[in-house]
Amino acid sequence: MKLIQRVGKRSDELARIDGGISSDGAVLGQLPRGKAPDQTVRTICGYCATGCSLTVHLKDGTAVNITPTSRYPVNLGAACPKGWEALTPLRSPDRLTTPMVRDTRGDLQPISWNTASSLFCERMRAIQAEHGPASAAFLSTGQIATEEMALLGAFAKFEMGMAHGDGNTRQCMATSAVAY
């Protein structure tokens, strides 16, 4: 019995090839043949507010792999275990990719993003009209990138008339700051 089989299904899946250069000039290194991208895009990791850059490998428009962006000043080509798993939520079988609203029977029905945004704002304004402008606020997550937080703040303030909002990173780290 051979312990090492050089030819076979798993051998072919694990065979590495030169990944080449990403669209932003980063060297991708060796990759499994099935994960060699035809395109790459850079994104900011969504797990914490550190702002590490990740290079997403796309094959036929689908994310197949991820590597930390090599020449990015925040993470310098490294990623924590959460960053390495940044694509996992994309593969979740219960991931919602289309906005939904309940119909008159209470069943969820898909709607457009524009309709969802308008409906959400309409309902938030109704709450504010009944209970006052300070009756609604938002608390964001530490997993939101700076640009997304700015968009959320602008949306909440200018579209929904909210006066109060905060980022969870400040709330979450308050206890740590006191402890230090």
CSV table of C-alpha atoms in Angstrom, one decimal:
chain,number,residue,atom,x,y,z
A,1,MET,CA,0.0,0.0,0.0
A,2,LYS,CA,1.3,3.4,-1.0
A,3,LEU,CA,1.3,6.2,1.6
A,4,ILE,CA,1.8,8.9,-1.0
A,5,GLN,CA,-0.3,8.8,-4.2
A,6,ARG,CA,0.9,11.3,-6.8
A,7,VAL,CA,-2.0,10.8,-9.1
A,8,GLY,CA,-5.6,10.9,-8.2
A,9,LYS,CA,-8.6,13.1,-7.5
A,10,ARG,CA,-7.3,14.7,-4.2
A,11,SER,CA,-3.8,15.0,-5.7
A,12,ASP,CA,-5.2,17.0,-8.6
A,13,GLU,CA,-7.3,19.2,-6.3
A,14,LEU,CA,-4.3,20.0,-4.1
A,15,ALA,CA,-1.8,20.5,-6.9
A,16,ARG,CA,-0.4,24.0,-6.7
A,17,ILE,CA,0.2,26.4,-9.5
A,18,ASP,CA,1.7,29.9,-9.6
A,19,GLY,CA,-1.2,32.3,-8.8
A,20,GLY,CA,0.4,35.1,-10.7
A,21,ILE,CA,-0.1,38.8,-10.0
A,22,SER,CA,-3.4,40.3,-8.7
A,23,SER,CA,-5.0,43.3,-10.5
A,24,ASP,CA,-3.5,45.6,-7.8
A,25,GLY,CA,0.0,44.2,-8.5
A,26,ALA,CA,0.3,41.9,-5.5
A,27,VAL,CA,2.0,38.5,-5.9
A,28,LEU,CA,-0.6,35.8,-5.2
A,29,GLY,CA,1.9,33.0,-4.6
A,30,GLN,CA,1.1,29.3,-5.1
A,31,LEU,CA,-2.6,28.4,-5.2
A,32,PRO,CA,-4.5,25.1,-5.6
A,33,ARG,CA,-5.3,24.8,-9.4
A,34,GLY,CA,-9.1,25.1,-8.8
A,35,LYS,CA,-8.6,28.4,-6.9
A,36,ALA,CA,-6.6,30.2,-9.5
A,37,PRO,CA,-8.5,33.5,-10.1
A,38,ASP,CA,-9.4,35.1,-13.4
A,39,GLN,CA,-9.8,38.4,-11.6
A,40,THR,CA,-9.1,39.9,-8.1
A,41,VAL,CA,-10.6,42.7,-6.1
A,42,ARG,CA,-9.5,44.4,-2.9
A,43,THR,CA,-11.8,44.8,0.0
A,44,ILE,CA,-11.6,45.7,3.7
A,45,CYS,CA,-12.2,42.9,6.1
A,46,GLY,CA,-15.6,43.1,7.8
A,47,TYR,CA,-14.8,41.3,11.1
A,48,CYS,CA,-13.5,44.1,13.2
A,49,ALA,CA,-12.8,47.8,12.8
A,50,THR,CA,-9.0,47.4,12.3
A,51,GLY,CA,-9.3,47.9,8.5
A,52,CYS,CA,-7.2,45.1,7.1
A,53,SER,CA,-7.2,44.8,3.3
A,54,LEU,CA,-8.0,41.5,1.7
A,55,THR,CA,-7.6,40.5,-1.9
A,56,VAL,CA,-10.6,38.4,-3.1
A,57,HIS,CA,-9.9,35.9,-5.8
A,58,LEU,CA,-12.8,35.6,-8.3
A,59,LYS,CA,-13.4,32.9,-10.8
A,60,ASP,CA,-16.2,33.5,-13.3
A,61,GLY,CA,-17.5,36.2,-10.9
A,62,THR,CA,-17.6,34.0,-7.8
A,63,ALA,CA,-15.3,34.4,-4.8
A,64,VAL,CA,-13.2,31.3,-4.6
A,65,ASN,CA,-10.3,32.3,-2.4
A,66,ILE,CA,-8.9,35.2,-0.3
A,67,THR,CA,-5.4,36.4,0.6
A,68,PRO,CA,-4.3,39.3,2.8
A,69,THR,CA,-3.2,42.3,0.6
A,70,SER,CA,0.5,42.2,0.6
A,71,ARG,CA,1.5,45.8,0.5
A,72,TYR,CA,-1.3,47.3,2.6
A,73,PRO,CA,0.0,49.4,5.6
A,74,VAL,CA,-2.6,48.2,8.1
A,75,ASN,CA,-2.0,44.4,7.9
A,76,LEU,CA,1.2,44.1,5.7
A,77,GLY,CA,0.1,40.9,4.1
A,78,ALA,CA,-1.2,39.2,7.2
A,79,ALA,CA,-4.6,38.2,8.4
A,80,CYS,CA,-6.0,36.9,11.7
A,81,PRO,CA,-8.1,33.7,11.7
A,82,LYS,CA,-11.3,35.7,11.2
A,83,GLY,CA,-9.9,37.5,8.2
A,84,TRP,CA,-8.9,34.2,6.6
A,85,GLU,CA,-12.6,33.1,7.0
A,86,ALA,CA,-14.0,36.3,5.5
A,87,LEU,CA,-15.6,34.4,2.6
A,88,THR,CA,-17.4,31.8,4.8
A,89,PRO,CA,-20.6,33.9,5.2
A,90,LEU,CA,-21.0,34.1,1.5
A,91,ARG,CA,-21.4,30.3,1.4
A,92,SER,CA,-24.0,30.2,4.2
A,93,PRO,CA,-27.1,28.4,3.1
A,94,ASP,CA,-29.3,30.8,5.1
A,95,ARG,CA,-27.7,34.0,3.8
A,96,LEU,CA,-30.2,36.5,2.8
A,97,THR,CA,-29.3,38.2,-0.5
A,98,THR,CA,-32.6,39.9,-1.4
A,99,PRO,CA,-34.7,42.2,0.9
A,100,MET,CA,-37.9,40.6,2.1
A,101,VAL,CA,-41.1,42.0,3.5
A,102,ARG,CA,-44.1,40.2,5.1
A,103,ASP,CA,-47.3,40.2,3.0
A,104,THR,CA,-50.8,40.4,4.5
A,105,ARG,CA,-50.6,36.7,5.5
A,106,GLY,CA,-47.3,37.2,7.2
A,107,ASP,CA,-45.3,35.3,4.6
A,108,LEU,CA,-41.9,36.8,3.5
A,109,GLN,CA,-41.9,38.0,-0.1
A,110,PRO,CA,-38.8,39.4,-2.0
A,111,ILE,CA,-38.8,43.1,-2.9
A,112,SER,CA,-36.3,45.4,-4.6
A,113,TRP,CA,-33.5,47.2,-2.7
A,114,ASN,CA,-35.1,50.6,-3.5
A,115,THR,CA,-38.5,49.5,-2.2
A,116,ALA,CA,-36.9,48.0,0.9
A,117,SER,CA,-35.1,51.3,1.6
A,118,SER,CA,-38.2,53.4,1.1
A,119,LEU,CA,-40.4,51.1,3.2
A,120,PHE,CA,-37.9,51.0,6.0
A,121,CYS,CA,-37.6,54.8,6.1
A,122,GLU,CA,-41.3,55.2,5.8
A,123,ARG,CA,-41.9,53.0,8.8
A,124,MET,CA,-39.1,54.7,10.9
A,125,ARG,CA,-40.6,58.1,10.1
A,126,ALA,CA,-44.0,56.8,11.3
A,127,ILE,CA,-42.5,55.8,14.6
A,128,GLN,CA,-40.8,59.2,14.9
A,129,ALA,CA,-44.0,61.0,14.0
A,130,GLU,CA,-45.9,59.1,16.7
A,131,HIS,CA,-43.3,59.1,19.5
A,132,GLY,CA,-41.0,62.1,18.7
A,133,PRO,CA,-37.8,62.5,16.7
A,134,ALA,CA,-35.6,61.1,19.4
A,135,SER,CA,-37.6,57.8,19.5
A,136,ALA,CA,-35.3,56.1,17.1
A,137,ALA,CA,-31.5,55.6,17.1
A,138,PHE,CA,-29.0,53.3,15.7
A,139,LEU,CA,-26.0,51.3,17.1
A,140,SER,CA,-23.7,50.0,14.4
A,141,THR,CA,-21.3,47.1,14.6
A,142,GLY,CA,-17.5,46.9,14.9
A,143,GLN,CA,-17.6,44.8,11.8
A,144,ILE,CA,-18.5,47.8,9.6
A,145,ALA,CA,-15.8,49.6,7.6
A,146,THR,CA,-15.3,53.3,8.1
A,147,GLU,CA,-16.9,54.1,4.7
A,148,GLU,CA,-19.9,52.0,5.5
A,149,MET,CA,-20.3,53.7,8.9
A,150,ALA,CA,-20.2,57.1,7.2
A,151,LEU,CA,-22.9,55.9,4.8
A,152,LEU,CA,-25.0,54.6,7.7
A,153,GLY,CA,-24.6,57.9,9.6
A,154,ALA,CA,-25.6,59.9,6.6
A,155,PHE,CA,-28.6,57.7,5.8
A,156,ALA,CA,-29.8,57.8,9.4
A,157,LYS,CA,-29.4,61.5,9.7
A,158,PHE,CA,-30.4,62.8,6.3
A,159,GLU,CA,-32.9,60.2,5.1
A,160,MET,CA,-34.5,59.1,8.3
A,161,GLY,CA,-34.0,62.2,10.5
A,162,MET,CA,-32.3,60.4,13.3
A,163,ALA,CA,-30.5,62.5,15.8
A,164,HIS,CA,-28.8,59.7,17.8
A,165,GLY,CA,-26.4,57.0,16.6
A,166,ASP,CA,-23.3,55.4,17.8
A,167,GLY,CA,-20.7,52.8,16.8
A,168,ASN,CA,-20.4,49.6,18.8
A,169,THR,CA,-16.7,49.8,18.7
A,170,ARG,CA,-16.9,52.7,21.2
A,171,GLN,CA,-19.5,50.9,23.3
A,172,CYS,CA,-17.6,47.6,23.2
A,173,MET,CA,-14.2,49.1,24.1
A,174,ALA,CA,-15.4,51.3,26.9
A,175,THR,CA,-15.0,48.5,29.5
A,176,SER,CA,-11.6,47.7,28.1
A,177,ALA,CA,-10.5,51.3,28.4
A,178,VAL,CA,-11.6,51.5,32.0
A,179,ALA,CA,-9.9,48.2,32.8
A,180,TYR,CA,-6.6,49.4,31.2
